[in-house]
Amino acid sequence: MNQPEFQVPASDPRRAKNRQAISKIFRVACMLVAVQAVVILIVLLTTVFVRGVDQLSWDFLTGVHRDDNPDGSGLWPAIIGSIVICLICGAAALPIGIGTAIFLEEFKPRNKTLRILHNLVQLNITNLAGVPSIVYGILGLTAFVYMFGLFGTYEANKAAELEFGAQRYYQVRTLAKTFVWIPATDKTVRVLRIEEPITARYPDGGDFKLNLIDRGATKPSDPTVLGQTVYRGSKASIFAKHPWHYLRLPFHKSVLSAGLTLALVVLPIVIISSQESIRAVPDTMRDAGLGLGCTRWQMVRTIVLPASIPGIMTGAILAMSRAVGEAAPLLAVMGGVVGKRHAPENLMDNAAAMPITIYNWARDDNPGFWELSATAIIVLLCLLLTMNSIAILLRYWAEKKFASR
């Protein structure tokens, strides 16, 4: 459809002609810029596809990084690491972002002072959407990794002062050359000398009383008893077993720190997109709900929120699409982790992520990794396209469901 031309008074035909000429020039300039951007994007995608498609295989998707061996390297730990970090990011950012948008749009204060504060918060959220992501990375490094130094510093291979969920055991080798565990009550004692019978546990479960014999004495012949016996004076070393919900303060360089930092990155986007969706709900629907006797919260919960869910979901998943491709905040929070051979086992575990792996492969001295970085970019693009497709499907589903109400 043609855009309507700007109308000027008939008494000034020269000015009208100049404005129409400027309008045409500006339109052509915009088209040239848009075409240029699309051409550059097509060239980049074509280059990446040509360089990386040959290495794309099932072994690449399920393999792990191997130093100086690009042919045997894979992306599996990085894929799982990125998914875990994005799940933490979504769990933190979406409830806070959507709740903030509802509060800012539907519960605007009437008091003058509070209204000024409301406008100040709104202005800051708008400005935060344009802050570079590396700034959020530095903020996450201070707030989540080190927690402003309020809880001391975390040292590897040493128990944290404040931790929750860790289970500590002493491990000792029995006469049957198997290992059994002894529950530890004092995490500061690194080595336990066994001088008397004590309750022990098999690694797969089951408690028993640990037998002791002196060195030089005759060993028991029963294999079961042999597996429950150690020499008197044997030493057991402490180790920690961490469930997935293990927490310590500070979080240090963990997937939880990375996910919360990415939540800071996408939070302004989630808030603004949710506000736009809520704002698009007609006021007549609000008035109808209030007119039927609903409280404001009931009106928001039963009318405004269902009507705005398609837009909220689209904005939220597009924000998550940005999060999965962010590299700068992850580099600031977790460093250049690339050699992890397994997926994160708990919230305090470190992990490789796809953007960081691509960054490290692309700057590696071995040219073989350059080709792998192109392959990893293809995988990352496929993941982004999948998330966007899910967003479209969810929006279509939500529109059909709530439109039929």
mmCIF file of C-alpha atoms in Angstrom:
data_model
loop_
_atom_site.group_PDB
_atom_site.id
_atom_site.type_symbol
_atom_site.label_atom_id
_atom_site.label_comp_id
_atom_site.label_asym_id
_atom_site.label_seq_id
_atom_site.Cartn_x
_atom_site.Cartn_y
_atom_site.Cartn_z
ATOM 1 C CA MET A 1 0.000 0.000 0.000
ATOM 2 C CA ASN A 2 1.395 3.442 -0.962
ATOM 3 C CA GLN A 3 2.069 5.846 1.855
ATOM 4 C CA PRO A 4 -0.074 9.034 1.740
ATOM 5 C CA GLU A 5 1.926 12.012 0.570
ATOM 6 C CA PHE A 6 2.353 14.935 2.924
ATOM 7 C CA GLN A 7 -0.101 17.700 1.975
ATOM 8 C CA VAL A 8 1.040 21.334 1.969
ATOM 9 C CA PRO A 9 -0.938 24.453 1.174
ATOM 10 C CA ALA A 10 -1.670 24.864 -2.521
ATOM 11 C CA SER A 11 -0.196 28.363 -2.368
ATOM 12 C CA ASP A 12 3.372 26.960 -1.954
ATOM 13 C CA PRO A 13 3.910 24.394 -4.786
ATOM 14 C CA ARG A 14 7.742 24.694 -4.704
ATOM 15 C CA ARG A 15 7.885 23.745 -1.025
ATOM 16 C CA ALA A 16 5.566 20.801 -1.643
ATOM 17 C CA LYS A 17 7.763 19.571 -4.481
ATOM 18 C CA ASN A 18 10.917 19.830 -2.327
ATOM 19 C CA ARG A 19 9.323 17.869 0.495
ATOM 20 C CA GLN A 20 8.183 15.141 -1.868
ATOM 21 C CA ALA A 21 11.682 14.902 -3.296
ATOM 22 C CA ILE A 22 13.220 14.650 0.197
ATOM 23 C CA SER A 23 10.674 12.000 1.108
ATOM 24 C CA LYS A 24 11.587 9.906 -1.932
ATOM 25 C CA ILE A 25 15.329 10.266 -1.237
ATOM 26 C CA PHE A 26 14.842 9.243 2.382
ATOM 27 C CA ARG A 27 12.747 6.243 1.326
ATOM 28 C CA VAL A 28 15.413 5.094 -1.122
ATOM 29 C CA ALA A 29 18.148 5.579 1.509
ATOM 30 C CA CYS A 30 16.219 3.454 4.009
ATOM 31 C CA MET A 31 15.735 0.729 1.423
ATOM 32 C CA LEU A 32 19.432 0.755 0.554
ATOM 33 C CA VAL A 33 20.419 0.423 4.227
ATOM 34 C CA ALA A 34 17.939 -2.414 4.731
ATOM 35 C CA VAL A 35 19.114 -4.230 1.588
ATOM 36 C CA GLN A 36 22.738 -3.771 2.641
ATOM 37 C CA ALA A 37 22.037 -5.307 6.066
ATOM 38 C CA VAL A 38 20.203 -8.251 4.512
ATOM 39 C CA VAL A 39 22.989 -8.864 1.986
ATOM 40 C CA ILE A 40 25.650 -8.827 4.731
ATOM 41 C CA LEU A 41 23.564 -11.238 6.794
ATOM 42 C CA ILE A 42 23.109 -13.592 3.841
ATOM 43 C CA VAL A 43 26.855 -13.524 3.083
ATOM 44 C CA LEU A 44 27.697 -14.272 6.735
ATOM 45 C CA LEU A 45 25.220 -17.134 6.977
ATOM 46 C CA THR A 46 26.365 -18.598 3.668
ATOM 47 C CA THR A 47 30.020 -18.422 4.730
ATOM 48 C CA VAL A 48 29.286 -20.067 8.075
ATOM 49 C CA PHE A 49 27.184 -22.771 6.455
ATOM 50 C CA VAL A 50 29.780 -23.589 3.784
ATOM 51 C CA ARG A 51 32.652 -23.746 6.303
ATOM 52 C CA GLY A 52 30.866 -25.694 8.995
ATOM 53 C CA VAL A 53 28.333 -28.040 7.441
ATOM 54 C CA ASP A 54 30.887 -30.784 6.675
ATOM 55 C CA GLN A 55 31.745 -31.255 10.385
ATOM 56 C CA LEU A 56 28.103 -31.368 11.468
ATOM 57 C CA SER A 57 27.416 -34.919 12.642
ATOM 58 C CA TRP A 58 25.919 -36.866 15.507
ATOM 59 C CA ASP A 59 29.406 -37.429 16.936
ATOM 60 C CA PHE A 60 29.962 -33.665 16.982
ATOM 61 C CA LEU A 61 26.698 -33.073 18.838
ATOM 62 C CA THR A 62 27.382 -35.783 21.439
ATOM 63 C CA GLY A 63 31.166 -35.457 21.784
ATOM 64 C CA VAL A 64 33.288 -33.386 24.173
ATOM 65 C CA HIS A 65 36.100 -30.888 23.632
ATOM 66 C CA ARG A 66 39.548 -32.414 23.129
ATOM 67 C CA ASP A 67 42.678 -30.278 23.244
ATOM 68 C CA ASP A 68 44.709 -30.278 20.018
ATOM 69 C CA ASN A 69 42.257 -32.720 18.412
ATOM 70 C CA PRO A 70 39.541 -30.834 16.535
ATOM 71 C CA ASP A 71 38.501 -33.941 14.608
ATOM 72 C CA GLY A 72 37.351 -35.663 17.796
ATOM 73 C CA SER A 73 35.912 -32.629 19.567
ATOM 74 C CA GLY A 74 32.198 -32.186 20.206
ATOM 75 C CA LEU A 75 29.703 -29.742 21.651
ATOM 76 C CA TRP A 76 27.583 -31.816 24.032
ATOM 77 C CA PRO A 77 28.698 -30.271 27.403
ATOM 78 C CA ALA A 78 28.316 -26.775 25.932
ATOM 79 C CA ILE A 79 24.798 -27.512 24.621
ATOM 80 C CA ILE A 80 23.657 -28.840 28.002
ATOM 81 C CA GLY A 81 25.445 -25.983 29.811
ATOM 82 C CA SER A 82 23.669 -23.359 27.677
ATOM 83 C CA ILE A 83 20.288 -25.018 28.232
ATOM 84 C CA VAL A 84 20.803 -25.178 32.030
ATOM 85 C CA ILE A 85 21.939 -21.544 32.183
ATOM 86 C CA CYS A 86 18.919 -20.452 30.109
ATOM 87 C CA LEU A 87 16.536 -22.421 32.345
ATOM 88 C CA ILE A 88 17.939 -20.640 35.417
ATOM 89 C CA CYS A 89 17.734 -17.328 33.563
ATOM 90 C CA GLY A 90 14.091 -17.928 32.619
ATOM 91 C CA ALA A 91 13.115 -19.116 36.103
ATOM 92 C CA ALA A 92 14.542 -15.906 37.572
ATOM 93 C CA ALA A 93 13.678 -13.307 34.925
ATOM 94 C CA LEU A 94 10.179 -14.263 33.766
ATOM 95 C CA PRO A 95 8.270 -14.200 37.094
ATOM 96 C CA ILE A 96 10.022 -11.001 38.200
ATOM 97 C CA GLY A 97 9.658 -9.325 34.806
ATOM 98 C CA ILE A 98 6.000 -10.186 34.246
ATOM 99 C CA GLY A 99 5.089 -9.314 37.853
ATOM 100 C CA THR A 100 6.882 -5.981 37.570
ATOM 101 C CA ALA A 101 5.062 -5.171 34.330
ATOM 102 C CA ILE A 102 1.686 -5.954 35.914
ATOM 103 C CA PHE A 103 2.496 -3.798 38.923
ATOM 104 C CA LEU A 104 3.715 -0.858 36.838
ATOM 105 C CA GLU A 105 0.758 -0.928 34.428
ATOM 106 C CA GLU A 106 -2.205 -1.993 36.539
ATOM 107 C CA PHE A 107 -1.391 -0.635 39.988
ATOM 108 C CA LYS A 108 -0.196 2.882 39.269
ATOM 109 C CA PRO A 109 -0.125 4.968 42.457
ATOM 110 C CA ARG A 110 -2.343 8.004 42.904
ATOM 111 C CA ASN A 111 -0.153 9.699 45.484
ATOM 112 C CA LYS A 112 1.995 12.407 43.910
ATOM 113 C CA THR A 113 5.233 11.310 45.578
ATOM 114 C CA LEU A 114 4.678 7.672 44.697
ATOM 115 C CA ARG A 115 3.779 8.679 41.149
ATOM 116 C CA ILE A 116 7.135 10.420 40.806
ATOM 117 C CA LEU A 117 8.849 7.290 42.131
ATOM 118 C CA HIS A 118 6.829 5.164 39.688
ATOM 119 C CA ASN A 119 7.908 7.336 36.758
ATOM 120 C CA LEU A 120 11.517 7.191 37.943
ATOM 121 C CA VAL A 121 11.426 3.388 38.033
ATOM 122 C CA GLN A 122 9.840 3.298 34.575
ATOM 123 C CA LEU A 123 12.511 5.641 33.191
ATOM 124 C CA ASN A 124 15.323 3.510 34.619
ATOM 125 C CA ILE A 125 13.873 0.306 33.204
ATOM 126 C CA THR A 126 13.689 1.907 29.771
ATOM 127 C CA ASN A 127 17.299 3.088 30.031
ATOM 128 C CA LEU A 128 18.526 -0.289 31.297
ATOM 129 C CA ALA A 129 17.289 -1.953 28.100
ATOM 130 C CA GLY A 130 20.045 -0.138 26.208
ATOM 131 C CA VAL A 131 22.944 -0.896 28.563
ATOM 132 C CA PRO A 132 25.675 -3.095 26.977
ATOM 133 C CA SER A 133 25.602 -6.679 28.170
ATOM 134 C CA ILE A 134 29.243 -6.577 29.378
ATOM 135 C CA VAL A 135 28.129 -4.055 32.023
ATOM 136 C CA TYR A 136 25.648 -6.629 33.309
ATOM 137 C CA GLY A 137 28.486 -9.140 33.307
ATOM 138 C CA ILE A 138 30.573 -6.919 35.590
ATOM 139 C CA LEU A 139 27.515 -6.371 37.794
ATOM 140 C CA GLY A 140 26.890 -10.126 37.988
ATOM 141 C CA LEU A 141 30.564 -10.720 38.798
ATOM 142 C CA THR A 142 30.300 -8.386 41.787
ATOM 143 C CA ALA A 143 26.797 -9.284 42.960
ATOM 144 C CA PHE A 144 26.600 -13.055 42.403
ATOM 145 C CA VAL A 145 30.137 -14.385 42.023
ATOM 146 C CA TYR A 146 31.716 -12.498 44.934
ATOM 147 C CA MET A 147 28.563 -11.126 46.645
ATOM 148 C CA PHE A 148 30.336 -7.868 47.459
ATOM 149 C CA GLY A 149 32.763 -9.820 49.668
ATOM 150 C CA LEU A 150 30.141 -10.218 52.413
ATOM 151 C CA PHE A 151 30.638 -13.979 52.714
ATOM 152 C CA GLY A 152 34.403 -14.204 52.313
ATOM 153 C CA THR A 153 36.023 -15.879 49.328
ATOM 154 C CA TYR A 154 35.485 -19.380 48.005
ATOM 155 C CA GLU A 155 38.534 -21.616 47.534
ATOM 156 C CA ALA A 156 38.496 -24.672 45.321
ATOM 157 C CA ASN A 157 38.877 -28.050 47.096
ATOM 158 C CA LYS A 158 37.915 -26.410 50.382
ATOM 159 C CA ALA A 159 34.541 -26.454 52.116
ATOM 160 C CA ALA A 160 32.687 -23.133 52.019
ATOM 161 C CA GLU A 161 31.797 -21.473 55.302
ATOM 162 C CA LEU A 162 28.148 -21.157 54.310
ATOM 163 C CA GLU A 163 26.745 -24.032 52.268
ATOM 164 C CA PHE A 164 23.488 -25.954 52.061
ATOM 165 C CA GLY A 165 22.815 -29.476 50.851
ATOM 166 C CA ALA A 166 26.367 -30.863 50.746
ATOM 167 C CA GLN A 167 26.835 -34.407 52.093
ATOM 168 C CA ARG A 168 30.361 -35.187 53.275
ATOM 169 C CA TYR A 169 31.864 -38.648 53.718
ATOM 170 C CA TYR A 170 35.214 -40.216 54.475
ATOM 171 C CA GLN A 171 36.223 -42.803 51.913
ATOM 172 C CA VAL A 172 38.297 -45.847 52.910
ATOM 173 C CA ARG A 173 39.441 -48.945 51.035
ATOM 174 C CA THR A 174 38.435 -52.310 52.495
ATOM 175 C CA LEU A 175 40.383 -55.563 52.441
ATOM 176 C CA ALA A 176 38.253 -56.611 49.433
ATOM 177 C CA LYS A 177 39.759 -53.615 47.540
ATOM 178 C CA THR A 178 36.383 -51.859 47.430
ATOM 179 C CA PHE A 179 35.575 -48.417 48.798
ATOM 180 C CA VAL A 180 33.044 -47.664 51.526
ATOM 181 C CA TRP A 181 31.934 -44.352 52.965
ATOM 182 C CA ILE A 182 31.826 -43.090 56.533
ATOM 183 C CA PRO A 183 29.480 -40.105 57.219
ATOM 184 C CA ALA A 184 31.464 -37.012 58.248
ATOM 185 C CA THR A 185 30.180 -34.703 60.971
ATOM 186 C CA ASP A 186 33.079 -32.226 61.031
ATOM 187 C CA LYS A 187 33.980 -30.830 57.612
ATOM 188 C CA THR A 188 37.212 -29.292 58.947
ATOM 189 C CA VAL A 189 38.767 -32.709 59.626
ATOM 190 C CA ARG A 190 40.304 -33.699 56.290
ATOM 191 C CA VAL A 191 41.617 -37.182 57.244
ATOM 192 C CA LEU A 192 40.026 -39.674 59.671
ATOM 193 C CA ARG A 193 42.149 -42.366 61.320
ATOM 194 C CA ILE A 194 39.977 -45.431 62.059
ATOM 195 C CA GLU A 195 40.848 -46.890 65.438
ATOM 196 C CA GLU A 196 37.544 -48.494 66.459
ATOM 197 C CA PRO A 197 34.478 -50.051 64.738
ATOM 198 C CA ILE A 198 32.331 -47.389 63.147
ATOM 199 C CA THR A 199 29.162 -47.165 61.062
ATOM 200 C CA ALA A 200 29.930 -47.137 57.328
ATOM 201 C CA ARG A 201 27.877 -47.125 54.137
ATOM 202 C CA TYR A 202 28.114 -48.694 50.697
ATOM 203 C CA PRO A 203 28.242 -46.139 47.816
ATOM 204 C CA ASP A 204 24.957 -47.544 46.477
ATOM 205 C CA GLY A 205 23.283 -47.457 49.909
ATOM 206 C CA GLY A 206 23.054 -49.687 52.962
ATOM 207 C CA ASP A 207 24.692 -49.122 56.372
ATOM 208 C CA PHE A 208 26.837 -51.660 58.229
ATOM 209 C CA LYS A 209 29.349 -51.772 61.096
ATOM 210 C CA LEU A 210 32.933 -51.521 59.826
ATOM 211 C CA ASN A 211 35.152 -54.295 61.241
ATOM 212 C CA LEU A 212 38.804 -53.758 62.223
ATOM 213 C CA ILE A 213 41.703 -56.208 62.278
ATOM 214 C CA ASP A 214 45.333 -55.640 63.117
ATOM 215 C CA ARG A 215 47.964 -55.764 60.424
ATOM 216 C CA GLY A 216 49.439 -59.249 60.194
ATOM 217 C CA ALA A 217 46.280 -60.918 61.507
ATOM 218 C CA THR A 218 44.474 -63.557 59.440
ATOM 219 C CA LYS A 219 41.996 -62.041 56.991
ATOM 220 C CA PRO A 220 38.374 -63.290 56.997
ATOM 221 C CA SER A 221 37.545 -65.681 54.165
ATOM 222 C CA ASP A 222 33.938 -64.551 53.596
ATOM 223 C CA PRO A 223 33.931 -61.975 50.731
ATOM 224 C CA THR A 224 31.067 -60.071 52.341
ATOM 225 C CA VAL A 225 32.908 -59.754 55.656
ATOM 226 C CA LEU A 226 36.115 -58.943 53.759
ATOM 227 C CA GLY A 227 34.292 -56.023 52.090
ATOM 228 C CA GLN A 228 33.319 -54.714 55.526
ATOM 229 C CA THR A 229 36.762 -54.905 57.128
ATOM 230 C CA VAL A 230 39.744 -52.533 57.185
ATOM 231 C CA TYR A 231 43.076 -52.522 59.032
ATOM 232 C CA ARG A 232 43.146 -50.755 62.377
ATOM 233 C CA GLY A 233 44.648 -47.301 61.914
ATOM 234 C CA SER A 234 43.604 -46.975 58.261
ATOM 235 C CA LYS A 235 43.201 -43.419 57.012
ATOM 236 C CA ALA A 236 40.015 -42.188 55.284
ATOM 237 C CA SER A 237 39.990 -38.995 53.199
ATOM 238 C CA ILE A 238 37.023 -36.645 53.180
ATOM 239 C CA PHE A 239 35.049 -35.850 50.036
ATOM 240 C CA ALA A 240 31.764 -34.065 49.332
ATOM 241 C CA LYS A 241 28.712 -35.356 47.496
ATOM 242 C CA HIS A 242 26.699 -32.507 46.016
ATOM 243 C CA PRO A 243 23.020 -32.924 44.998
ATOM 244 C CA TRP A 244 21.688 -30.748 42.175
ATOM 245 C CA HIS A 245 20.273 -28.193 44.633
ATOM 246 C CA TYR A 246 23.573 -27.696 46.464
ATOM 247 C CA LEU A 247 24.118 -24.017 47.373
ATOM 248 C CA ARG A 248 27.007 -22.104 48.881
ATOM 249 C CA LEU A 249 27.733 -18.460 49.569
ATOM 250 C CA PRO A 250 29.207 -16.805 47.600
ATOM 251 C CA PHE A 251 28.005 -18.497 44.413
ATOM 252 C CA HIS A 252 31.441 -18.064 42.794
ATOM 253 C CA LYS A 253 31.832 -19.065 39.118
ATOM 254 C CA SER A 254 28.806 -21.318 38.801
ATOM 255 C CA VAL A 255 25.906 -21.900 36.444
ATOM 256 C CA LEU A 256 23.660 -20.179 38.999
ATOM 257 C CA SER A 257 25.763 -16.994 38.813
ATOM 258 C CA ALA A 258 25.708 -17.169 35.012
ATOM 259 C CA GLY A 259 21.934 -17.718 34.865
ATOM 260 C CA LEU A 260 21.183 -14.877 37.272
ATOM 261 C CA THR A 261 23.501 -12.535 35.344
ATOM 262 C CA LEU A 262 21.709 -13.347 32.087
ATOM 263 C CA ALA A 263 18.436 -12.739 33.934
ATOM 264 C CA LEU A 264 19.654 -9.182 34.604
ATOM 265 C CA VAL A 265 20.407 -8.804 30.875
ATOM 266 C CA VAL A 266 16.942 -9.834 29.667
ATOM 267 C CA LEU A 267 14.887 -8.480 32.578
ATOM 268 C CA PRO A 268 14.319 -4.979 31.073
ATOM 269 C CA ILE A 269 13.292 -6.598 27.771
ATOM 270 C CA VAL A 270 10.792 -8.887 29.497
ATOM 271 C CA ILE A 271 9.329 -5.985 31.490
ATOM 272 C CA ILE A 272 8.955 -3.677 28.504
ATOM 273 C CA SER A 273 7.479 -6.327 26.188
ATOM 274 C CA SER A 274 5.064 -7.432 28.920
ATOM 275 C CA GLN A 275 4.023 -3.820 29.536
ATOM 276 C CA GLU A 276 3.300 -3.357 25.838
ATOM 277 C CA SER A 277 1.137 -6.490 25.797
ATOM 278 C CA ILE A 278 -0.764 -5.450 28.929
ATOM 279 C CA ARG A 279 -1.198 -1.921 27.580
ATOM 280 C CA ALA A 280 -2.755 -3.324 24.384
ATOM 281 C CA VAL A 281 -5.700 -4.804 26.309
ATOM 282 C CA PRO A 282 -8.696 -2.467 25.737
ATOM 283 C CA ASP A 283 -9.829 -0.410 28.734
ATOM 284 C CA THR A 284 -13.394 -1.460 28.050
ATOM 285 C CA MET A 285 -12.510 -4.985 29.201
ATOM 286 C CA ARG A 286 -11.091 -3.596 32.440
ATOM 287 C CA ASP A 287 -14.169 -1.412 32.986
ATOM 288 C CA ALA A 288 -16.448 -4.391 32.340
ATOM 289 C CA GLY A 289 -14.661 -6.487 34.949
ATOM 290 C CA LEU A 290 -14.677 -3.734 37.555
ATOM 291 C CA GLY A 291 -18.316 -3.014 36.731
ATOM 292 C CA LEU A 292 -19.246 -6.611 37.539
ATOM 293 C CA GLY A 293 -17.775 -6.195 41.010
ATOM 294 C CA CYS A 294 -14.301 -7.658 40.572
ATOM 295 C CA THR A 295 -11.468 -6.315 42.654
ATOM 296 C CA ARG A 296 -8.543 -4.885 40.712
ATOM 297 C CA TRP A 297 -6.455 -8.019 41.269
ATOM 298 C CA GLN A 298 -9.341 -10.263 40.162
ATOM 299 C CA MET A 299 -9.752 -8.141 37.047
ATOM 300 C CA VAL A 300 -6.043 -8.382 36.279
ATOM 301 C CA ARG A 301 -5.894 -12.139 36.954
ATOM 302 C CA THR A 302 -9.015 -13.150 35.039
ATOM 303 C CA ILE A 303 -9.209 -10.579 32.213
ATOM 304 C CA VAL A 304 -6.021 -8.594 31.566
ATOM 305 C CA LEU A 305 -3.456 -11.351 32.079
ATOM 306 C CA PRO A 306 -5.158 -13.996 29.863
ATOM 307 C CA ALA A 307 -5.707 -11.425 27.116
ATOM 308 C CA SER A 308 -2.060 -10.341 27.158
ATOM 309 C CA ILE A 309 -0.471 -13.793 27.489
ATOM 310 C CA PRO A 310 0.283 -14.240 23.736
ATOM 311 C CA GLY A 311 2.328 -11.039 23.600
ATOM 312 C CA ILE A 312 3.999 -11.754 26.944
ATOM 313 C CA MET A 313 5.002 -15.242 25.838
ATOM 314 C CA THR A 314 6.402 -13.997 22.548
ATOM 315 C CA GLY A 315 8.463 -11.288 24.241
ATOM 316 C CA ALA A 316 9.690 -13.686 26.922
ATOM 317 C CA ILE A 317 10.890 -16.351 24.519
ATOM 318 C CA LEU A 318 12.511 -13.808 22.224
ATOM 319 C CA ALA A 319 14.337 -12.474 25.300
ATOM 320 C CA MET A 320 15.481 -16.016 26.051
ATOM 321 C CA SER A 321 16.701 -16.271 22.459
ATOM 322 C CA ARG A 322 18.941 -13.306 23.160
ATOM 323 C CA ALA A 323 20.146 -14.880 26.405
ATOM 324 C CA VAL A 324 21.263 -18.116 24.764
ATOM 325 C CA GLY A 325 23.523 -16.201 22.367
ATOM 326 C CA GLU A 326 25.150 -13.850 24.904
ATOM 327 C CA ALA A 327 28.879 -14.387 25.386
ATOM 328 C CA ALA A 328 30.214 -11.243 27.092
ATOM 329 C CA PRO A 329 28.366 -11.656 30.454
ATOM 330 C CA LEU A 330 29.328 -15.338 30.611
ATOM 331 C CA LEU A 331 32.983 -14.524 29.950
ATOM 332 C CA ALA A 332 32.914 -11.990 32.793
ATOM 333 C CA VAL A 333 31.160 -14.350 35.220
ATOM 334 C CA MET A 334 32.546 -17.813 34.411
ATOM 335 C CA GLY A 335 35.678 -17.093 32.371
ATOM 336 C CA GLY A 336 36.610 -18.966 29.202
ATOM 337 C CA VAL A 337 35.499 -22.447 30.277
ATOM 338 C CA VAL A 338 35.767 -24.826 27.324
ATOM 339 C CA GLY A 339 37.385 -28.050 28.550
ATOM 340 C CA LYS A 340 34.506 -29.398 30.668
ATOM 341 C CA ARG A 341 33.807 -33.005 29.757
ATOM 342 C CA HIS A 342 30.451 -33.328 31.480
ATOM 343 C CA ALA A 343 27.256 -31.369 31.968
ATOM 344 C CA PRO A 344 26.805 -29.334 35.183
ATOM 345 C CA GLU A 345 25.890 -31.644 38.068
ATOM 346 C CA ASN A 346 24.577 -29.027 40.494
ATOM 347 C CA LEU A 347 23.819 -25.325 40.713
ATOM 348 C CA MET A 348 27.327 -24.530 41.992
ATOM 349 C CA ASP A 349 29.085 -26.430 39.229
ATOM 350 C CA ASN A 350 30.940 -24.654 36.463
ATOM 351 C CA ALA A 351 29.939 -25.338 32.867
ATOM 352 C CA ALA A 352 30.860 -24.725 29.279
ATOM 353 C CA ALA A 353 28.403 -22.719 27.173
ATOM 354 C CA MET A 354 27.969 -22.555 23.423
ATOM 355 C CA PRO A 355 28.888 -18.842 22.929
ATOM 356 C CA ILE A 356 32.058 -19.227 25.015
ATOM 357 C CA THR A 357 33.026 -22.430 23.210
ATOM 358 C CA ILE A 358 32.560 -20.713 19.836
ATOM 359 C CA TYR A 359 34.640 -17.768 21.050
ATOM 360 C CA ASN A 360 37.488 -20.012 22.204
ATOM 361 C CA TRP A 361 37.477 -22.199 19.111
ATOM 362 C CA ALA A 362 37.475 -19.176 16.799
ATOM 363 C CA ARG A 363 40.602 -17.736 18.490
ATOM 364 C CA ASP A 364 42.460 -21.040 18.810
ATOM 365 C CA ASP A 365 45.833 -21.386 17.080
ATOM 366 C CA ASN A 366 44.767 -24.706 15.530
ATOM 367 C CA PRO A 367 42.936 -23.996 12.217
ATOM 368 C CA GLY A 368 40.847 -27.128 12.710
ATOM 369 C CA PHE A 369 38.968 -25.448 15.513
ATOM 370 C CA TRP A 370 38.064 -22.532 13.229
ATOM 371 C CA GLU A 371 35.973 -24.901 11.131
ATOM 372 C CA LEU A 372 34.408 -26.330 14.298
ATOM 373 C CA SER A 373 33.445 -22.830 15.446
ATOM 374 C CA ALA A 374 31.430 -22.428 12.212
ATOM 375 C CA THR A 375 29.733 -25.764 12.893
ATOM 376 C CA ALA A 376 28.922 -24.676 16.441
ATOM 377 C CA ILE A 377 27.399 -21.449 15.089
ATOM 378 C CA ILE A 378 25.091 -23.545 12.880
ATOM 379 C CA VAL A 379 23.981 -25.530 15.951
ATOM 380 C CA LEU A 380 23.416 -22.301 17.896
ATOM 381 C CA LEU A 381 21.360 -20.841 15.023
ATOM 382 C CA CYS A 382 19.276 -24.030 14.890
ATOM 383 C CA LEU A 383 18.641 -23.702 18.625
ATOM 384 C CA LEU A 384 17.587 -20.069 18.182
ATOM 385 C CA LEU A 385 15.280 -20.935 15.287
ATOM 386 C CA THR A 386 13.764 -23.729 17.376
ATOM 387 C CA MET A 387 13.068 -21.323 20.246
ATOM 388 C CA ASN A 388 11.531 -18.789 17.877
ATOM 389 C CA SER A 389 9.361 -21.497 16.325
ATOM 390 C CA ILE A 390 8.189 -22.509 19.787
ATOM 391 C CA ALA A 391 7.351 -18.857 20.466
ATOM 392 C CA ILE A 392 5.226 -18.680 17.324
ATOM 393 C CA LEU A 393 3.432 -21.943 18.136
ATOM 394 C CA LEU A 394 2.790 -20.873 21.744
ATOM 395 C CA ARG A 395 1.452 -17.531 20.622
ATOM 396 C CA TYR A 396 -0.834 -19.190 18.086
ATOM 397 C CA TRP A 397 -2.044 -21.657 20.734
ATOM 398 C CA ALA A 398 -2.635 -18.914 23.310
ATOM 399 C CA GLU A 399 -4.486 -16.700 20.831
ATOM 400 C CA LYS A 400 -6.831 -19.566 19.923
ATOM 401 C CA LYS A 401 -7.397 -20.581 23.523
ATOM 402 C CA PHE A 402 -8.098 -17.159 24.969
ATOM 403 C CA ALA A 403 -9.922 -15.819 21.906
ATOM 404 C CA SER A 404 -12.561 -18.543 22.376
ATOM 405 C CA ARG A 405 -13.375 -17.348 25.900
#
